[in-house]
mmCIF file of C-alpha atoms in Angstrom:
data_model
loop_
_atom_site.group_PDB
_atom_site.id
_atom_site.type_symbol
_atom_site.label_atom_id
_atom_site.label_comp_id
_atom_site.label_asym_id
_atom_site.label_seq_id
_atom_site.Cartn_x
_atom_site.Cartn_y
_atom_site.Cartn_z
ATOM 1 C CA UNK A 1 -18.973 0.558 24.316
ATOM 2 C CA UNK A 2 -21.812 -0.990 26.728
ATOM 3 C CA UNK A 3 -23.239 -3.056 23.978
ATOM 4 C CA UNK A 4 -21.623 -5.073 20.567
ATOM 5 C CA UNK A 5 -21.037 -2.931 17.849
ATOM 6 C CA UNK A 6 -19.930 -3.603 14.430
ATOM 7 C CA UNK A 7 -16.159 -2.036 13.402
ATOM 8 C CA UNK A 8 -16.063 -2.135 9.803
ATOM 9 C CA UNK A 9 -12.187 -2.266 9.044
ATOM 10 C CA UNK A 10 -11.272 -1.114 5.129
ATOM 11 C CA UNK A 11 -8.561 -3.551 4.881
ATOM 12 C CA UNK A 12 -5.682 -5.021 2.169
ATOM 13 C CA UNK A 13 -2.583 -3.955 4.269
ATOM 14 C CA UNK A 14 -0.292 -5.740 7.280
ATOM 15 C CA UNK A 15 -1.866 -2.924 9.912
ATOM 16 C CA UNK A 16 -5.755 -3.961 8.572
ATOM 17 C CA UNK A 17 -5.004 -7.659 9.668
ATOM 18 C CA UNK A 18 -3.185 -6.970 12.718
ATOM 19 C CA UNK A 19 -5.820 -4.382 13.830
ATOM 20 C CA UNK A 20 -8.290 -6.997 13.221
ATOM 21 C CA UNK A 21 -6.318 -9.631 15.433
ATOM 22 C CA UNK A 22 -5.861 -6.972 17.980
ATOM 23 C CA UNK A 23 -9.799 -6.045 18.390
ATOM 24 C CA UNK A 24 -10.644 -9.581 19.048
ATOM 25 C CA UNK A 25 -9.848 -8.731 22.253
ATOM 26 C CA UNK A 26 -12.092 -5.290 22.620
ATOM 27 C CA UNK A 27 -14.928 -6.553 24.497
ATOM 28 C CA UNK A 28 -18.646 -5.612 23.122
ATOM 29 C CA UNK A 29 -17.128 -5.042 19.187
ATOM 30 C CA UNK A 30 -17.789 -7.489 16.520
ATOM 31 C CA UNK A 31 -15.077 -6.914 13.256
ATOM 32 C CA UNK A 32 -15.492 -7.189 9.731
ATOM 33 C CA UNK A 33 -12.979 -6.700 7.651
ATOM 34 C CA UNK A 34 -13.317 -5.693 3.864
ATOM 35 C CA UNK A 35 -10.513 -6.678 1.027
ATOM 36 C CA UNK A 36 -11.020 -5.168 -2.073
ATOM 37 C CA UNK A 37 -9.768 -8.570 -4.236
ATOM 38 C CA UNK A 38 -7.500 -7.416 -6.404
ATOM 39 C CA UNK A 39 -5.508 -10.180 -5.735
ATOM 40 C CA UNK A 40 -6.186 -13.563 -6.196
ATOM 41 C CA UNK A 41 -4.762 -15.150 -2.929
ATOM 42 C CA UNK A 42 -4.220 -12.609 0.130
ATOM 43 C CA UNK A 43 -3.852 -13.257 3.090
ATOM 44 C CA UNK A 44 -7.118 -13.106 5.216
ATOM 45 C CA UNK A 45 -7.306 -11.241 8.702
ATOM 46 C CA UNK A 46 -8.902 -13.340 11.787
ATOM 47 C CA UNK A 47 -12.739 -12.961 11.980
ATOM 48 C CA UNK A 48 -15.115 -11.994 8.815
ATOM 49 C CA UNK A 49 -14.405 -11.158 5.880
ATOM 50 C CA UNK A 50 -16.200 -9.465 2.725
ATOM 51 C CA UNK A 51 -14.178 -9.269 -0.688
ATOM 52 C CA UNK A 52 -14.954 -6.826 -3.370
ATOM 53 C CA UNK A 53 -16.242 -3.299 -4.140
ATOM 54 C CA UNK A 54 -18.901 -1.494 -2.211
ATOM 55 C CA UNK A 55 -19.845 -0.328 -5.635
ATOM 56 C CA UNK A 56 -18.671 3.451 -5.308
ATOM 57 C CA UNK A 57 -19.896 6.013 -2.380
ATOM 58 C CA UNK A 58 -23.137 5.118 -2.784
ATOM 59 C CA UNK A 59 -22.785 1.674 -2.390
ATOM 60 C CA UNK A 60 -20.471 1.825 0.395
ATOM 61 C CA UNK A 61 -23.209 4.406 2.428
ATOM 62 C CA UNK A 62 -26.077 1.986 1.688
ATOM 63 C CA UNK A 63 -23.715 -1.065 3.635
ATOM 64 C CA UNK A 64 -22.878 0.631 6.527
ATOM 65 C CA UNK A 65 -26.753 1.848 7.240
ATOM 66 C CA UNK A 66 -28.026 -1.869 6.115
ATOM 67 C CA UNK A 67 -25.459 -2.953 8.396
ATOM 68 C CA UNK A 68 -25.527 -0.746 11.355
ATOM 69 C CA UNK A 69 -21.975 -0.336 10.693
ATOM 70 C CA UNK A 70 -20.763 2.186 14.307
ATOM 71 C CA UNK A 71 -17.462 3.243 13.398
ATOM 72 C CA UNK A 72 -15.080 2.304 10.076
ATOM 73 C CA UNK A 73 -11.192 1.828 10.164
ATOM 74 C CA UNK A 74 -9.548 2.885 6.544
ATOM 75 C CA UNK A 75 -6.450 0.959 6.744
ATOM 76 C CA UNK A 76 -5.926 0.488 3.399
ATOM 77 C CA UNK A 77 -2.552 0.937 1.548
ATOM 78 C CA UNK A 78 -1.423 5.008 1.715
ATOM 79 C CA UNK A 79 -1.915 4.586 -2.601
ATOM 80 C CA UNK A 80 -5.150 3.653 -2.635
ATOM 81 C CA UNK A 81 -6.708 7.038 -3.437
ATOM 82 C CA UNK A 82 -9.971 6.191 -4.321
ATOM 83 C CA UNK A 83 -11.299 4.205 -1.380
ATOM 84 C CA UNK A 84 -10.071 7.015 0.812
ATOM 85 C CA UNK A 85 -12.271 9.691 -0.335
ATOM 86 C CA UNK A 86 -15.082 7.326 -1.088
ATOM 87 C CA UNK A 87 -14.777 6.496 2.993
ATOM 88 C CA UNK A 88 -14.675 10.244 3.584
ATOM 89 C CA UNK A 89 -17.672 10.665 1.699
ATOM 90 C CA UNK A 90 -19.678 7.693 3.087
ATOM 91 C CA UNK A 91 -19.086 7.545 6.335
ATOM 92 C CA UNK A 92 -19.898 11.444 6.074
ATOM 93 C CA UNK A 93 -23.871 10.735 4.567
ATOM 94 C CA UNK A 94 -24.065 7.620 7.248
ATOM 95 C CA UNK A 95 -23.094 9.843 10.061
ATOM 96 C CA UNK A 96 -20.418 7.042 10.904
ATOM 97 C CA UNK A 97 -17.046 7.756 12.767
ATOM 98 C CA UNK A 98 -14.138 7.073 10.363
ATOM 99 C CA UNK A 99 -10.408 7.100 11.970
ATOM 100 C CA UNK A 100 -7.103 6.353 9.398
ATOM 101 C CA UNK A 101 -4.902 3.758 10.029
ATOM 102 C CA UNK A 102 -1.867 5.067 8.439
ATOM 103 C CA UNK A 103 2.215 3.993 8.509
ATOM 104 C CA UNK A 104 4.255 6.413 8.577
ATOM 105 C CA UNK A 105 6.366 7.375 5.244
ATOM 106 C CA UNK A 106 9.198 7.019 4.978
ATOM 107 C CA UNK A 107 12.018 9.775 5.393
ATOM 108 C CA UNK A 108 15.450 10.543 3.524
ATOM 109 C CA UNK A 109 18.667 9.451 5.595
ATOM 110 C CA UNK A 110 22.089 10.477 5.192
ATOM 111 C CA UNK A 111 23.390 8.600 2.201
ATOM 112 C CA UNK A 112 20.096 8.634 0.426
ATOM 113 C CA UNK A 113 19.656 9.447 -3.194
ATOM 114 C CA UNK A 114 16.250 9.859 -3.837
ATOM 115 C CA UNK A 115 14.253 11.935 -6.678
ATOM 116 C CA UNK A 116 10.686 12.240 -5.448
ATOM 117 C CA UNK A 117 8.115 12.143 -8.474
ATOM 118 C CA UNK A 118 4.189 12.746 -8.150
ATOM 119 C CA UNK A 119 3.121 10.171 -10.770
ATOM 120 C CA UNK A 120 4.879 7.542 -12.660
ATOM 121 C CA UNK A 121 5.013 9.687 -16.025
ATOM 122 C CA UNK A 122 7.757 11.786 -14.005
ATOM 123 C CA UNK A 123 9.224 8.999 -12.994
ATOM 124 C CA UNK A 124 10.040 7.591 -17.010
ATOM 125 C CA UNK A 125 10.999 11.040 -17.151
ATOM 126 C CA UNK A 126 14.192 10.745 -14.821
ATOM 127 C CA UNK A 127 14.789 7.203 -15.478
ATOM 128 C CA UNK A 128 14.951 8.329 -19.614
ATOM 129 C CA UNK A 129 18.220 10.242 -18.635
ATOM 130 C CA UNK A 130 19.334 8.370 -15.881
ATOM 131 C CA UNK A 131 18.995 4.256 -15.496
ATOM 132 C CA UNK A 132 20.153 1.420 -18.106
ATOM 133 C CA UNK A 133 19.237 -1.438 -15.429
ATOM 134 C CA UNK A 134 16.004 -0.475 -13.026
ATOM 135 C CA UNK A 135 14.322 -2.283 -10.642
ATOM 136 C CA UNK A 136 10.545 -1.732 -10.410
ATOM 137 C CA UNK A 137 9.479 -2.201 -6.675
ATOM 138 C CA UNK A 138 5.725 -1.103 -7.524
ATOM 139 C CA UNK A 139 2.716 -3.690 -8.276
ATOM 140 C CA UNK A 140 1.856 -5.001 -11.501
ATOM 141 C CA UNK A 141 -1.428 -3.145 -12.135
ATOM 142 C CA UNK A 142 1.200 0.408 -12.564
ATOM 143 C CA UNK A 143 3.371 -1.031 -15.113
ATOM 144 C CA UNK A 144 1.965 0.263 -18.629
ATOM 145 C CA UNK A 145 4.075 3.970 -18.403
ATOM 146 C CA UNK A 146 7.494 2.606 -18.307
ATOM 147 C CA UNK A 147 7.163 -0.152 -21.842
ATOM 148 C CA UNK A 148 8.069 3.689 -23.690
ATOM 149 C CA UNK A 149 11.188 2.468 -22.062
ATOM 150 C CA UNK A 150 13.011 0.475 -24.494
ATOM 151 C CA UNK A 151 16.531 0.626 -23.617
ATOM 152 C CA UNK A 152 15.946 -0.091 -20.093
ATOM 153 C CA UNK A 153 16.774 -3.502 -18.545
ATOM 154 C CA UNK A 154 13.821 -3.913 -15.562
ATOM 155 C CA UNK A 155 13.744 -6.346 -12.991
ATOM 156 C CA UNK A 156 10.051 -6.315 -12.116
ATOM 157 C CA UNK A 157 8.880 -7.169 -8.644
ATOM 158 C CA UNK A 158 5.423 -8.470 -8.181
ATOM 159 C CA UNK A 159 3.044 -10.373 -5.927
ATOM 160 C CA UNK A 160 1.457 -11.858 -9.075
ATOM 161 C CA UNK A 161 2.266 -11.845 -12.862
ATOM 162 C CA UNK A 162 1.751 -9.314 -14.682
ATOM 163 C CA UNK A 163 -0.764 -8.882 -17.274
ATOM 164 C CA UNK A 164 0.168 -10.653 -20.595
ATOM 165 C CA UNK A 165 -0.730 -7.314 -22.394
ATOM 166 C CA UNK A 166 1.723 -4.959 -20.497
ATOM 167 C CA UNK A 167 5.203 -5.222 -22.676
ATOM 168 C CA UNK A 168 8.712 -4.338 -21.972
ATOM 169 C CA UNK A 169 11.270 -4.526 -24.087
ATOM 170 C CA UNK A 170 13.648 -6.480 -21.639
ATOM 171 C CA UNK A 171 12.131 -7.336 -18.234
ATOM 172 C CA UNK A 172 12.545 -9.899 -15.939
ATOM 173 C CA UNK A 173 9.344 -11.105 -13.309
ATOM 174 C CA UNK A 174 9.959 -11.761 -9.687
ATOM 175 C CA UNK A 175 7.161 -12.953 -8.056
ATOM 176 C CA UNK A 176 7.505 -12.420 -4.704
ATOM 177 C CA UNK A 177 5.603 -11.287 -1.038
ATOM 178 C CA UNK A 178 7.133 -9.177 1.450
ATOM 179 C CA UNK A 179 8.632 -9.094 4.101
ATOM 180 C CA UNK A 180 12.482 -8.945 2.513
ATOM 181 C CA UNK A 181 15.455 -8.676 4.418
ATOM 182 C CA UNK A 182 18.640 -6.438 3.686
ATOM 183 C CA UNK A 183 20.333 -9.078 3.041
ATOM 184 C CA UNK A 184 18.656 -10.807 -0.004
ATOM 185 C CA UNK A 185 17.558 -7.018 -1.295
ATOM 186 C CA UNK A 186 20.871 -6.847 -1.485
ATOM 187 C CA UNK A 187 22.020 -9.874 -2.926
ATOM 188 C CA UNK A 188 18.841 -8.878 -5.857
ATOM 189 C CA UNK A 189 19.945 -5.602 -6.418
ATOM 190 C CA UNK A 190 23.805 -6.854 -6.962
ATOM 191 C CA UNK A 191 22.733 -9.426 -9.123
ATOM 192 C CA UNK A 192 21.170 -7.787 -11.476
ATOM 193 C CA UNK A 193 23.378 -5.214 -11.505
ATOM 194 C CA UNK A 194 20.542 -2.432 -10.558
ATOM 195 C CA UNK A 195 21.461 1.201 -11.228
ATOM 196 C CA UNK A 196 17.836 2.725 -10.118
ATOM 197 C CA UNK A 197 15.250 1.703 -7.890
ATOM 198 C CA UNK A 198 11.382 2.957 -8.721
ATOM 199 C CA UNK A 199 9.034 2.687 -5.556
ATOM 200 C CA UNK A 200 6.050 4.112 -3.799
ATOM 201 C CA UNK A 201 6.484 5.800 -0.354
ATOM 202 C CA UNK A 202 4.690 3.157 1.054
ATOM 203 C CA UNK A 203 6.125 3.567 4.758
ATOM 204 C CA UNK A 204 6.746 0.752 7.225
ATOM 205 C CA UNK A 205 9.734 -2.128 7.281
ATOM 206 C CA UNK A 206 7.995 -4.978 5.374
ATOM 207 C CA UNK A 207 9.629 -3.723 2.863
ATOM 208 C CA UNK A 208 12.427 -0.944 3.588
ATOM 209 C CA UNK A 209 15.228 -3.245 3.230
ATOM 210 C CA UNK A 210 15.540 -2.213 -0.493
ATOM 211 C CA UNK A 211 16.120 1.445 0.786
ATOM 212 C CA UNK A 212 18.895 0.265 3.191
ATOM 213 C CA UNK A 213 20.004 -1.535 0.789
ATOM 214 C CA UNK A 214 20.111 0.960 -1.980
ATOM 215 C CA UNK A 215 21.579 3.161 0.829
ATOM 216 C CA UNK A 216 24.252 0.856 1.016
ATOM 217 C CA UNK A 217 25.393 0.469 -2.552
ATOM 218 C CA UNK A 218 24.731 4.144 -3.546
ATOM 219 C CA UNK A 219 21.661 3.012 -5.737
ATOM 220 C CA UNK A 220 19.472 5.964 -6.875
ATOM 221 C CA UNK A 221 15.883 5.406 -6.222
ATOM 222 C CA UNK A 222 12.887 7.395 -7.538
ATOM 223 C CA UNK A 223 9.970 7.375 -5.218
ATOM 224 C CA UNK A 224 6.462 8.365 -5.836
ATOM 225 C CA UNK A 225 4.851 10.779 -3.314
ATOM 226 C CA UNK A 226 2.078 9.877 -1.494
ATOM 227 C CA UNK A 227 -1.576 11.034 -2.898
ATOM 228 C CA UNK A 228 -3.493 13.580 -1.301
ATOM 229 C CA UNK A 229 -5.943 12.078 1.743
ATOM 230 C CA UNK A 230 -9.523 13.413 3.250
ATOM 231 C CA UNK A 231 -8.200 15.381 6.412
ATOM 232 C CA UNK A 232 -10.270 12.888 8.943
ATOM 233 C CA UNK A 233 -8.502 11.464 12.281
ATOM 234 C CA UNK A 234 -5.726 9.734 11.832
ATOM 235 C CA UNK A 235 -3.562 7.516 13.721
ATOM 236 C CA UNK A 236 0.089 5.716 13.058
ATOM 237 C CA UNK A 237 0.040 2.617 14.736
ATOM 238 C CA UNK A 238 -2.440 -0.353 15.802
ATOM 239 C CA UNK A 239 -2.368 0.783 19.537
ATOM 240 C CA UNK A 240 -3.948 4.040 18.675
ATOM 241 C CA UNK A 241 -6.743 2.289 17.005
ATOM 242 C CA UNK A 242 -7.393 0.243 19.687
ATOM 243 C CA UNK A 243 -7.307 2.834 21.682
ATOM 244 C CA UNK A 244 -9.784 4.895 19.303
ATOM 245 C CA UNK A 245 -12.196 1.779 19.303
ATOM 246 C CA UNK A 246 -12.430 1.583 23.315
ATOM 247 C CA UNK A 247 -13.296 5.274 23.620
ATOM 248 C CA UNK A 248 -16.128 5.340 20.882
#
């Protein structure tokens, strides 16, 4: 880049704030990252910051022109469908570069038991038959499928409480922020006496632990796919968005 040029990063995820820390050293590029506030307290990323919608594809287009936005970084979380495609779209009309910051899923090892499920409706399906004691590893907004679940024990994992209107028959609320460690994953999943883990495919180790730990104690865990993405350029890691940055 030969002059400063504003990196618009889509953010919400570990790899959006440490891609944000890392371009503070990219000379010429001035970063802005966007959070979408869902949650009430995250954890901001060095340099600015906007929080909240764009206000669909339209909205989003209209920012980065008003903005003179030169390139935009989706690093959000490998679930959130929506802003994906809306990036896609944008970034498309705006005639913007757009490069995806995505961890890599996660991958079956020897000793795994996992049932892969496309949406959480399959998921109640194979806990139905299969789990008296589950332990729900998946956000509180994705809760409202599994209250058909009445003789189910759940141990419910969440950065923040749930919403008073979402109820299961027998649940207990652990408010908690990764990263966990095997060995108090473990020590959780003993406790409670866990017979199925229910997850995303979320990728990275902030919060594998449970799936070495589940490994460990021959837990069964059903695992959501991850959604369909816009087939744009993508790279794994942080270095290969630097990298991506320095050569626009």
């Amino acid at each position: 880049m030969t002059s400063r040029q504003t990196i618009l990063i889509l953010g919400g995820t570990g790899e959006g704030i440490a891609l944000a820390e890392a371009l503070q050293s990219v000379p010429n590029v001035r970063v802005v990252s966007s959070l979408a506030g869902r949650v009430a307290n995250p954890k901001l990323p060095v340099g600015e910051v906007r929080i909240g919608g764009f206000g669909g594809v339209a909205g989003l287009t209209e920012y980065l022109r008003n903005n003179e936005i030169a390139a935009v970084i989706d690093a959000t979380h490998p679930f959130a469908r929506r802003m994906g495609w809306h990036a896609a779209e944008a970034t498309a009309a705006a005639r913007v570069p757009l490069l995806r910051l995505e961890r890599p899923a996660w991958i079956a090892q020897p000793g795994d038991n996992w049932t892969l499920v496309n949406d959480w409706d399959e998921a109640v399906a194979v806990l139905r038959i299969s789990a008296k004691r589950a332990f729900l590893a998946l956000g509180r907004q994705e809760l409202a499928p599994f209250t058909a679940l009445t003789d189910i024990a759940f141990v419910i994992r969440a950065v923040e409480q749930p919403e008073a209107d979402i109820k299961l028959a027998d649940a207990e609320i652990v408010l908690a922020r990764g990263p966990f460690n095997l060995a108090d994953e473990r020590q959780l999943l003993q406790s409670r006496r866990i017979d199925c883990i229910v997850c995303k495919n979320s990728g990275g180790d902030a919060t594998d632990a449970k799936l070495r730990a589940a490994r460990e104690l021959g837990i069964h865990v059903v695992m959501q796919r991850r959604p369909a993405r816009p087939d744009v350029s993508q790279v794994g890691d942080i270095a290969g968005a630097v990298d991506w940055v320095r050569k626009l």
